[in-house]
Coordinates of C-alpha atoms in Angstrom, one line a residue:
M4 CA 16.3 6.1 6.9
A5 CA 18.4 6.4 3.8
T6 CA 16.5 6.6 0.6
P7 CA 17.7 8.0 -2.4
Q8 CA 15.3 10.4 -3.6
S9 CA 17.2 11.5 -6.0
S10 CA 18.0 11.9 -8.6
R11 CA 14.9 9.9 -8.4
H12 CA 12.5 11.4 -5.8
S13 CA 9.6 9.6 -7.5
S14 CA 11.0 7.4 -8.0
L15 CA 14.0 7.1 -5.4
S16 CA 13.8 8.0 -1.8
S17 CA 13.0 11.0 -0.3
T18 CA 17.0 12.0 0.7
T19 CA 18.3 12.8 -2.6
P20 CA 17.0 15.4 -5.1
K21 CA 14.5 14.3 -7.6
R22 CA 15.6 14.1 -11.1
M23 CA 12.6 16.0 -13.1
H24 CA 11.4 15.8 -16.3
A25 CA 11.5 19.4 -17.5
I26 CA 10.3 20.6 -21.1
Q27 CA 12.5 23.3 -21.8
V28 CA 10.2 25.8 -23.8
D29 CA 9.2 29.5 -23.9
S30 CA 7.0 30.3 -21.2
V31 CA 4.6 32.3 -23.5
Q32 CA 4.7 29.4 -26.0
R33 CA 3.9 26.8 -23.2
W34 CA 0.8 29.3 -22.1
M35 CA -0.5 29.5 -25.9
E36 CA -0.5 25.5 -25.9
D37 CA -2.3 25.1 -22.8
L38 CA -4.7 27.6 -23.7
R39 CA -6.1 25.4 -26.4
H40 CA -7.5 22.9 -23.8
M41 CA -8.8 25.8 -21.5
T42 CA -11.0 27.7 -23.6
E43 CA -14.8 28.3 -23.3
V44 CA -16.5 25.6 -25.5
E45 CA -20.1 26.0 -25.0
C46 CA -20.3 26.8 -28.6
M47 CA -20.0 23.2 -29.3
C48 CA -23.3 22.3 -27.9
V49 CA -24.7 24.3 -31.0
L50 CA -23.2 21.6 -33.0
Q51 CA -25.0 18.8 -30.7
S52 CA -21.5 18.6 -28.4
K53 CA -19.6 17.7 -31.5
P54 CA -16.2 19.1 -31.9
I55 CA -15.4 21.7 -34.7
G56 CA -13.1 19.9 -37.1
V57 CA -9.7 20.8 -38.0
E58 CA -9.1 22.3 -41.5
E59 CA -6.9 20.2 -43.8
D60 CA -4.4 23.0 -44.0
A61 CA -4.1 23.9 -40.4
G62 CA -0.8 24.2 -39.0
Q63 CA 0.6 21.2 -37.0
G64 CA -0.5 21.3 -33.3
E65 CA -3.9 23.4 -34.2
L66 CA -5.1 20.6 -32.1
I67 CA -2.2 18.7 -30.8
V68 CA -3.7 15.1 -31.5
S69 CA -4.8 16.3 -35.2
G70 CA -1.4 18.0 -35.5
A71 CA 0.4 14.8 -34.5
A72 CA -0.9 12.8 -37.3
A73 CA 1.5 14.2 -39.7
G74 CA 4.4 13.0 -37.7
G75 CA 5.9 9.4 -37.5
G76 CA 4.6 6.5 -35.4
D77 CA 7.0 7.4 -32.6
H78 CA 6.2 11.1 -32.9
V79 CA 2.3 10.1 -33.0
T80 CA 2.7 8.2 -29.6
R81 CA 4.5 10.9 -28.0
N82 CA 2.0 13.5 -28.8
N83 CA -0.8 11.2 -28.0
L84 CA 0.5 10.5 -24.4
Q85 CA 0.9 14.3 -24.0
T86 CA -2.7 15.2 -25.2
L87 CA -4.2 12.5 -22.9
L88 CA -2.3 13.7 -20.0
K89 CA -3.4 17.4 -20.7
R90 CA -6.8 16.4 -21.6
A91 CA -7.3 14.2 -18.5
L92 CA -5.9 17.2 -16.4
V93 CA -8.2 19.6 -17.8
V94 CA -11.4 17.3 -17.5
S95 CA -10.5 16.3 -14.0
T96 CA -10.2 20.1 -12.9
E97 CA -13.5 20.5 -14.5
L98 CA -15.2 17.9 -12.6
G99 CA -13.4 19.1 -9.2
K100 CA -15.1 22.5 -10.0
M101 CA -18.4 21.0 -10.5
F102 CA -18.2 19.1 -7.0
Q103 CA -17.4 22.4 -5.2
R104 CA -20.2 24.5 -7.0
L105 CA -22.6 21.5 -6.4
E106 CA -21.9 21.7 -2.7
K107 CA -22.7 25.4 -2.7
G108 CA -25.7 25.3 -5.0
R109 CA -24.3 27.5 -7.6
W110 CA -26.9 26.1 -10.2
Q111 CA -25.8 28.3 -13.2
R112 CA -22.1 27.5 -12.7
V113 CA -22.8 23.7 -12.1
H114 CA -24.5 23.7 -15.5
S115 CA -22.1 25.8 -17.4
T116 CA -19.1 23.5 -15.9
A117 CA -21.1 20.3 -16.9
V118 CA -21.5 21.8 -20.5
R119 CA -17.6 22.2 -20.5
T120 CA -17.0 18.8 -19.3
N121 CA -19.3 17.4 -21.9
C122 CA -17.7 19.0 -24.8
H123 CA -13.9 18.3 -23.5
V124 CA -14.9 14.5 -23.1
R125 CA -16.5 14.3 -26.5
S126 CA -13.6 16.2 -28.2
L127 CA -11.1 14.0 -26.5
V128 CA -12.8 10.9 -27.4
H129 CA -13.5 12.2 -31.2
E130 CA -9.8 13.3 -31.4
Y131 CA -8.2 10.0 -29.9
G132 CA -10.4 8.1 -32.2
A133 CA -9.1 9.8 -35.3
T134 CA -5.7 8.6 -34.5
R135 CA -5.9 5.3 -33.0
N136 CA -8.2 2.4 -33.5
T137 CA -10.0 2.2 -30.2
P138 CA -9.8 -1.2 -28.4
S139 CA -13.4 -2.5 -28.3
E140 CA -13.4 -2.7 -24.3
M141 CA -12.5 0.9 -24.5
Q142 CA -15.2 1.8 -26.6
K143 CA -17.9 0.7 -24.2
Y144 CA -16.5 2.9 -21.4
E145 CA -16.6 5.6 -24.1
K146 CA -20.2 5.2 -25.0
S147 CA -21.2 4.7 -21.1
L148 CA -19.1 8.0 -20.4
L149 CA -20.7 10.1 -23.3
E150 CA -24.1 9.1 -22.2
K151 CA -23.7 10.2 -18.4
C152 CA -22.0 13.4 -19.6
M153 CA -25.2 14.2 -21.6
E154 CA -27.3 13.0 -18.7
L155 CA -25.3 15.6 -16.5
T156 CA -25.8 18.4 -18.9
T157 CA -29.8 17.5 -19.1
I158 CA -30.3 17.3 -15.6
T159 CA -28.3 20.4 -14.5
E160 CA -30.2 22.3 -16.9
R161 CA -33.4 21.4 -15.3
C162 CA -32.1 22.9 -12.1
L163 CA -31.7 26.5 -13.6
H164 CA -35.7 26.8 -14.4
T165 CA -37.1 26.3 -10.6
E166 CA -36.6 27.4 -7.4
D167 CA -38.2 24.6 -5.7
E168 CA -35.8 23.7 -2.4
Y169 CA -37.0 20.2 -2.1
F170 CA -36.7 19.4 -5.7
L171 CA -33.3 21.2 -6.0
K172 CA -32.2 19.1 -3.0
S173 CA -33.3 15.8 -4.6
M174 CA -31.6 16.8 -7.9
K175 CA -28.3 17.4 -5.8
E176 CA -28.0 14.0 -4.6
A177 CA -28.9 12.7 -8.0
I178 CA -26.4 15.0 -9.7
H179 CA -23.7 14.0 -7.2
E180 CA -23.9 10.4 -7.8
I181 CA -24.0 10.9 -11.6
L182 CA -20.8 12.9 -11.2
T183 CA -19.0 10.4 -9.2
D184 CA -19.9 7.9 -11.7
V185 CA -18.6 10.3 -14.6
S186 CA -15.3 10.7 -12.9
D187 CA -15.0 6.9 -12.1
S188 CA -15.8 6.1 -15.9
F189 CA -13.7 9.0 -17.1
S190 CA -10.3 7.9 -15.1
Q191 CA -11.1 4.3 -16.2
M192 CA -11.2 5.3 -19.9
I193 CA -8.1 7.4 -19.6
D194 CA -6.3 4.5 -17.9
M195 CA -7.1 2.0 -20.7
A196 CA -6.3 4.8 -23.2
L197 CA -2.9 5.3 -21.9
A198 CA -2.6 1.5 -21.4
N199 CA -3.0 1.3 -25.0
E200 CA -0.5 4.1 -25.8
I201 CA 2.1 2.3 -23.4
Q202 CA 1.5 -1.0 -25.4
I203 CA 2.3 0.5 -28.4
L204 CA 5.5 1.8 -27.2
I205 CA 6.3 -1.5 -25.7
R206 CA 5.9 -3.1 -28.9
Q207 CA 8.2 -0.9 -30.5
I208 CA 10.8 -2.1 -28.1
E209 CA 10.2 -5.6 -28.7
A210 CA 9.9 -5.6 -32.5
S211 CA 12.8 -3.2 -33.4
D212 CA 16.5 -3.9 -33.7
N213 CA 17.1 -0.2 -34.1
V214 CA 18.9 1.4 -31.2
Y215 CA 17.5 4.6 -32.1
T216 CA 13.8 3.5 -32.3
I217 CA 14.3 1.9 -29.0
G218 CA 15.8 4.5 -27.5
S219 CA 13.2 7.1 -28.2
A220 CA 10.6 4.6 -27.3
I221 CA 12.2 4.0 -23.9
S222 CA 12.9 7.9 -23.5
N223 CA 9.1 8.2 -23.8
L224 CA 8.4 5.6 -21.3
L225 CA 10.9 7.3 -18.7
S226 CA 9.0 10.5 -19.5
L227 CA 5.6 9.0 -18.5
T228 CA 7.1 7.6 -15.3
Q229 CA 7.6 11.3 -14.3
D230 CA 3.8 11.5 -14.0
G231 CA 3.4 10.0 -10.6
P232 CA 2.8 6.3 -9.4
Q233 CA -0.4 5.6 -10.8
L234 CA 1.1 5.8 -14.3
C235 CA 3.9 3.8 -13.2
S236 CA 1.5 1.1 -12.1
I237 CA 0.0 1.1 -15.5
I238 CA 3.4 0.9 -17.1
A239 CA 4.6 -2.0 -14.7
K240 CA 1.3 -4.0 -15.4
E241 CA 1.8 -3.8 -19.4
G242 CA 5.0 -5.5 -18.8
A243 CA 7.5 -2.6 -19.5
V244 CA 9.9 -4.1 -16.8
V245 CA 10.4 -7.4 -18.4
V246 CA 10.8 -6.0 -22.0
L247 CA 13.4 -3.4 -20.4
F248 CA 15.4 -6.2 -18.9
K249 CA 15.3 -7.9 -22.1
I250 CA 17.3 -5.0 -23.6
C251 CA 19.9 -5.2 -20.7
R252 CA 20.4 -8.8 -21.4
Q253 CA 21.6 -8.1 -24.8
D254 CA 25.2 -6.7 -25.7
C255 CA 24.2 -5.4 -29.0
F256 CA 22.0 -2.8 -26.9
S257 CA 24.5 -2.1 -24.2
S258 CA 24.6 1.8 -25.2
L259 CA 20.8 1.9 -24.1
Y260 CA 21.4 0.3 -20.4
A261 CA 21.7 3.1 -18.6
Q262 CA 18.5 4.8 -20.1
A263 CA 16.4 1.3 -19.7
L264 CA 17.7 0.9 -16.0
R265 CA 16.8 4.6 -15.0
T266 CA 13.3 3.9 -16.4
V267 CA 13.2 0.3 -14.4
A268 CA 14.1 2.4 -11.4
S269 CA 11.4 5.0 -11.9
I270 CA 8.9 2.3 -12.4
C271 CA 10.0 0.3 -9.4
C272 CA 8.5 3.1 -7.1
V273 CA 5.4 1.1 -7.0
E274 CA 5.0 -2.7 -5.7
E275 CA 3.9 -3.6 -9.3
G276 CA 7.2 -3.0 -10.7
I277 CA 9.2 -4.7 -8.2
N278 CA 7.1 -7.6 -8.6
Q279 CA 7.8 -7.5 -12.2
L280 CA 11.6 -7.2 -11.6
E281 CA 11.3 -10.2 -9.3
K282 CA 9.6 -12.4 -11.9
V283 CA 12.3 -11.8 -14.6
D284 CA 15.4 -12.5 -12.2
G285 CA 16.0 -8.6 -12.5
I286 CA 18.5 -8.7 -9.5
L287 CA 20.5 -11.3 -11.1
C288 CA 20.8 -8.9 -14.1
L289 CA 21.6 -6.0 -12.1
A290 CA 24.2 -7.7 -10.2
D291 CA 25.9 -9.0 -13.7
I292 CA 25.9 -5.3 -14.6
L293 CA 27.2 -4.2 -11.6
T294 CA 30.2 -6.6 -11.4
D295 CA 31.1 -6.2 -15.2
E296 CA 34.0 -3.5 -15.2
A297 CA 33.7 -3.6 -18.8
C298 CA 30.3 -1.9 -18.5
A299 CA 30.0 1.7 -18.9
E300 CA 29.9 3.7 -15.4
A301 CA 26.5 5.5 -16.3
A302 CA 25.1 1.7 -16.5
R303 CA 26.5 0.6 -13.4
A304 CA 25.1 3.7 -11.8
E305 CA 21.9 3.1 -13.0
A306 CA 21.8 -0.3 -11.8
A307 CA 23.0 0.9 -8.3
A308 CA 19.6 3.3 -8.4
V309 CA 17.5 0.2 -9.1
V310 CA 18.9 -1.4 -6.0
A311 CA 18.6 1.7 -4.0
Q312 CA 14.8 1.9 -5.1
I313 CA 13.9 -1.8 -4.6
T314 CA 15.5 -1.7 -1.0
S315 CA 14.0 1.6 0.2
P316 CA 12.8 1.1 3.4
H317 CA 9.5 2.9 2.2
H318 CA 8.5 -0.1 0.5
T319 CA 6.0 -2.3 2.4
S320 CA 6.5 -5.5 0.9
T321 CA 10.2 -7.2 1.2
Q322 CA 9.3 -10.3 -0.3
H323 CA 11.7 -9.5 -3.4
L324 CA 14.5 -9.3 -1.0
A325 CA 14.7 -13.0 -0.5
S326 CA 16.3 -13.4 -3.9
F327 CA 18.3 -10.2 -3.3
L328 CA 20.3 -11.8 -0.3
E329 CA 21.6 -14.5 -2.7
S330 CA 23.6 -11.8 -4.6
M331 CA 24.2 -9.4 -1.8
Q332 CA 27.8 -10.1 -1.2
D333 CA 28.6 -9.5 -5.3
I334 CA 26.1 -6.4 -5.3
V335 CA 27.8 -4.8 -2.0
T336 CA 31.4 -5.3 -3.3
A337 CA 30.3 -3.7 -6.6
L338 CA 28.8 -0.8 -4.8
I339 CA 31.8 -0.1 -2.7
K340 CA 33.9 0.0 -5.3
L341 CA 31.9 2.2 -7.5
C342 CA 31.8 4.3 -4.7
E343 CA 35.7 4.4 -4.6
T344 CA 36.2 4.9 -8.3
A345 CA 33.0 7.4 -9.0
S346 CA 33.9 9.7 -11.5
C347 CA 31.1 12.3 -10.4
G348 CA 29.0 13.3 -7.4
E349 CA 26.0 11.8 -8.9
V350 CA 27.5 8.3 -9.7
F351 CA 28.5 8.3 -5.8
L352 CA 25.5 9.4 -4.7
L353 CA 23.6 6.4 -6.5
A354 CA 26.1 4.0 -5.2
S355 CA 26.3 5.0 -1.7
A356 CA 22.4 5.3 -1.5
A357 CA 22.0 1.9 -2.4
L358 CA 24.6 0.8 0.4
A359 CA 22.8 2.8 2.9
N360 CA 19.6 0.9 2.0
I361 CA 21.2 -2.4 2.1
T362 CA 22.7 -1.9 5.7
F363 CA 19.3 -1.3 7.2
F364 CA 17.8 -4.7 6.4
D365 CA 20.7 -7.2 7.2
S366 CA 23.4 -7.1 9.5
M367 CA 25.4 -9.2 7.2
A368 CA 25.8 -6.3 4.8
C369 CA 27.7 -4.5 7.5
E370 CA 30.2 -7.2 8.1
I371 CA 30.8 -7.6 4.5
L372 CA 31.4 -3.8 4.1
L373 CA 33.8 -3.8 7.2
Q374 CA 35.7 -6.6 5.2
L375 CA 35.9 -4.4 2.3
N376 CA 37.6 -1.5 4.1
A377 CA 34.4 0.3 3.3
I378 CA 35.0 2.9 6.3
Q379 CA 38.3 4.0 5.0
I380 CA 36.7 4.6 1.3
L381 CA 33.8 6.4 2.6
L382 CA 35.7 8.9 4.7
Q383 CA 38.4 9.3 2.0
A384 CA 35.5 10.0 -0.2
C385 CA 34.3 12.8 2.1
C386 CA 37.5 14.8 1.6
D387 CA 37.2 14.6 -2.2
R388 CA 34.5 17.4 -3.3
Q389 CA 34.5 15.8 -6.7
R390 CA 32.4 12.8 -5.2
V391 CA 30.8 14.1 -2.1
D392 CA 29.7 17.6 -3.1
T393 CA 26.2 17.9 -1.5
P394 CA 24.3 17.2 1.9
Y395 CA 22.5 14.4 0.3
S396 CA 25.6 12.3 -0.5
K397 CA 27.1 13.1 3.0
D398 CA 23.5 11.8 4.5
Q399 CA 24.2 8.6 2.5
V400 CA 27.8 8.3 4.1
V401 CA 26.8 9.1 7.6
T402 CA 23.8 6.5 7.2
I403 CA 26.4 3.9 6.5
L404 CA 28.6 4.8 9.2
A405 CA 25.7 4.9 11.8
N406 CA 24.8 1.4 10.8
L407 CA 28.4 -0.1 10.8
S408 CA 28.9 1.6 14.0
V409 CA 26.5 -1.0 15.9
L410 CA 29.8 -3.5 15.2
E411 CA 32.3 -3.5 17.9
Q412 CA 35.4 -3.8 15.5
C413 CA 34.1 -0.6 13.9
A414 CA 35.4 1.7 16.1
T415 CA 38.9 0.8 15.7
E416 CA 38.6 1.5 12.0
V417 CA 37.0 4.8 12.6
L418 CA 39.8 6.0 14.7
Q419 CA 42.5 4.8 12.3
E420 CA 41.0 7.0 9.5
K421 CA 40.3 9.8 12.0
G422 CA 36.7 9.4 11.6
I423 CA 35.8 11.4 14.5
E424 CA 37.2 14.5 13.1
R425 CA 35.0 14.0 10.0
L426 CA 31.8 13.4 12.3
L427 CA 32.4 16.6 14.3
L428 CA 32.6 18.4 10.7
L429 CA 29.3 16.7 9.8
L430 CA 27.9 18.1 13.0
G431 CA 28.5 21.3 11.7
E432 CA 26.7 20.7 8.2
K433 CA 24.6 23.6 7.2
P434 CA 22.6 24.4 3.9
S435 CA 24.2 26.3 1.3
S436 CA 20.8 27.6 -0.1
P437 CA 17.3 28.0 1.1
S438 CA 15.8 24.9 -0.4
P439 CA 13.9 22.9 2.2
S440 CA 15.0 19.4 0.6
E441 CA 18.7 20.6 1.5
G442 CA 17.8 21.9 4.9
A443 CA 16.1 18.6 5.7
A444 CA 19.2 16.6 4.3
C445 CA 21.3 18.6 6.4
E446 CA 19.3 17.9 9.5
R447 CA 19.6 14.3 8.8
V448 CA 23.4 14.6 8.4
Q449 CA 23.6 16.3 11.9
Q450 CA 21.4 13.7 13.3
K451 CA 23.0 10.5 12.2
A452 CA 26.6 12.0 12.9
A453 CA 25.3 12.6 16.6
V454 CA 23.8 9.1 16.6
T455 CA 27.0 7.6 15.2
L456 CA 29.2 9.2 17.8
A457 CA 27.0 7.9 20.5
R458 CA 27.3 4.5 19.3
L459 CA 30.9 4.7 18.8
S460 CA 31.5 6.2 22.2
R461 CA 31.0 2.9 24.1
D462 CA 34.7 2.4 23.3
A463 CA 36.7 4.5 25.9
E464 CA 39.3 5.5 23.7
V465 CA 36.7 6.9 21.0
A466 CA 34.8 8.7 23.8
Q467 CA 38.4 10.2 25.0
T468 CA 39.5 11.3 21.5
A469 CA 35.9 12.8 20.9
I470 CA 36.2 14.8 24.1
Q471 CA 39.9 15.9 23.2
L472 CA 38.5 17.2 19.7
Q473 CA 36.1 19.3 21.4
A474 CA 33.0 17.4 20.5
V475 CA 31.2 18.4 23.9
P476 CA 31.1 22.0 23.2
R477 CA 29.7 21.5 19.9
L478 CA 27.1 19.2 21.1
I479 CA 26.0 21.4 23.8
E480 CA 26.0 24.3 21.3
L481 CA 23.6 22.3 19.2
C482 CA 21.3 21.5 22.2
R483 CA 21.2 25.0 23.3
S484 CA 20.9 26.7 20.0
P485 CA 17.9 26.0 17.9
A486 CA 19.3 28.0 14.8
E487 CA 22.3 25.6 15.1
R488 CA 20.2 22.4 14.3
N489 CA 17.4 24.1 12.0
N490 CA 14.8 23.9 15.1
S491 CA 15.2 20.1 14.6
D492 CA 13.9 18.0 17.3
S493 CA 15.6 14.8 16.1
V494 CA 18.9 16.4 16.0
L495 CA 18.2 17.8 19.5
V496 CA 17.4 14.2 20.9
A497 CA 20.5 12.5 19.0
C498 CA 22.9 15.1 20.6
L499 CA 21.4 15.0 23.9
A500 CA 22.1 11.3 23.7
A501 CA 25.7 11.6 22.6
L502 CA 26.4 14.4 25.0
R503 CA 25.1 11.7 27.9
R504 CA 27.2 8.8 26.3
L505 CA 30.4 11.2 26.8
A506 CA 29.5 12.2 30.1
A507 CA 29.1 8.6 31.4
G508 CA 32.7 7.8 30.2
C509 CA 34.3 11.3 31.5
P510 CA 32.1 13.3 34.0
D511 CA 34.5 15.9 34.3
S512 CA 34.2 17.1 30.5
I513 CA 31.0 18.6 31.1
E514 CA 30.6 22.1 33.2
P515 CA 28.4 21.9 36.3
S516 CA 25.8 24.0 34.8
D517 CA 25.4 22.0 31.6
H518 CA 25.4 18.6 33.8
Q519 CA 22.6 20.1 35.7
Q520 CA 20.4 20.9 32.7
L521 CA 21.5 18.2 29.8
I522 CA 22.9 15.4 31.9
K523 CA 21.1 14.9 35.3
P524 CA 17.6 15.6 34.4
R525 CA 15.6 12.8 32.6
L526 CA 16.1 12.9 28.9
V527 CA 12.5 14.1 28.0
D528 CA 12.9 17.1 30.6
S529 CA 16.2 18.1 28.9
F530 CA 14.5 17.6 25.5
L531 CA 11.7 20.1 26.8
L532 CA 14.0 22.5 28.2
C533 CA 16.2 22.8 25.1
S534 CA 13.4 22.6 22.7
N535 CA 11.7 25.7 24.5
M536 CA 15.0 27.6 24.7
E537 CA 14.9 31.0 22.9
E538 CA 18.4 31.8 21.2
S539 CA 20.2 34.9 22.8
F540 CA 21.1 37.6 20.4
V541 CA 23.2 39.4 23.2

């Protein structure tokens, strides 16, 4: 299936490389920053678990939240978000350790971990409250959490002073229950704190008419989406998608379209994001941007990325596709044109990934593409390394061709554009690096090229052309040599199917020995034979 991962791997599907959010800092500096949150903090207990205050003349960042207070509003919001995520990771790690040590009955370590967790939580609550007016509902969670953390510290300390096995066993169950409550309460508190920070960013976008202020807030939202689907769900629930589409409907913010749409695409990796998009008629807005040639190519490419995301076969819900069908003609037309005019590989990748996904859920899209000369456009693009420069892009192209090949009229166009030659080249696709994702993309390219060839070979002229172009030896090589197909079983099955299709139309094209092993037996028997075959190095 064609799922653009991407440039989006969160967000977009698993076939394209993910655009990761990387913080370019010196590794030692980054380690020193993280060290502030990982140091032993038992000494805080001497002060009744109150965190040590920061001196007024301390340098910025001595404690991240406290250091943030010196900056502007946007700076504070960004640093608060970073602090919440870092502290949440530290506390979650400590809680995980406590669960493990509790199971092993290592009471001294259980208690020391409880002390550290208690201090980290109190420090986080104190520091966050120093920079924000904590919502009343969140304060209730904080109070309950702090009480449970103190209870956890007290009860684990009692276990240090006894060797009574029966007592320790009963305490172990009680501690496990309290620890579970602490974990749940902490997660809820962090979610509420993050929601509060996200609300501040959203209000900045809504209240400002300054392009730079809005752009900075959107950038922070985009950064947050890279931290996983749970955070994307919170962002969606707080109404970020609605606000971002408001930006995309105002001409005065046209310079922010690409950034806003990239954020929308990331948020739409979760169902909540897609539901929000549907509520604000986001598909109509996407269609408007895609069909507006005056719109910057970057904005149209990011609109294509959103389309690719919401049409990904990985989504379980397809209710949003009902409104999509109404605009499909315009969207498909705009996407194939974007493939034709793309100035770089990434633009082509996003547009073709969207088309690949669309061809999966409605045959009408395939018919529209044939009318728009999509086969000619895509095959010509494969000859242009400026547009199709990676296995990921080739994966999208061959996915579209495979889905188009179910239509009878496709065979004639493929022959006219010398598409069989291109399919044979794709059967030889190999990774240029040891990257696992690139290797997987090459496997998909080989598999889908073989599937396309098998489907097209229903046409006698296509089958004859493929045989003349030496398709049979290549397919046999892929079947017999595991290294040629990167040991992929899916490629093997596809190649066996294509080989049998060609043999059915022209039996004389297969050598007797190959026919005996690859054609005559049941498909499953040939598969087992080839999958267990060791490559000969003689």
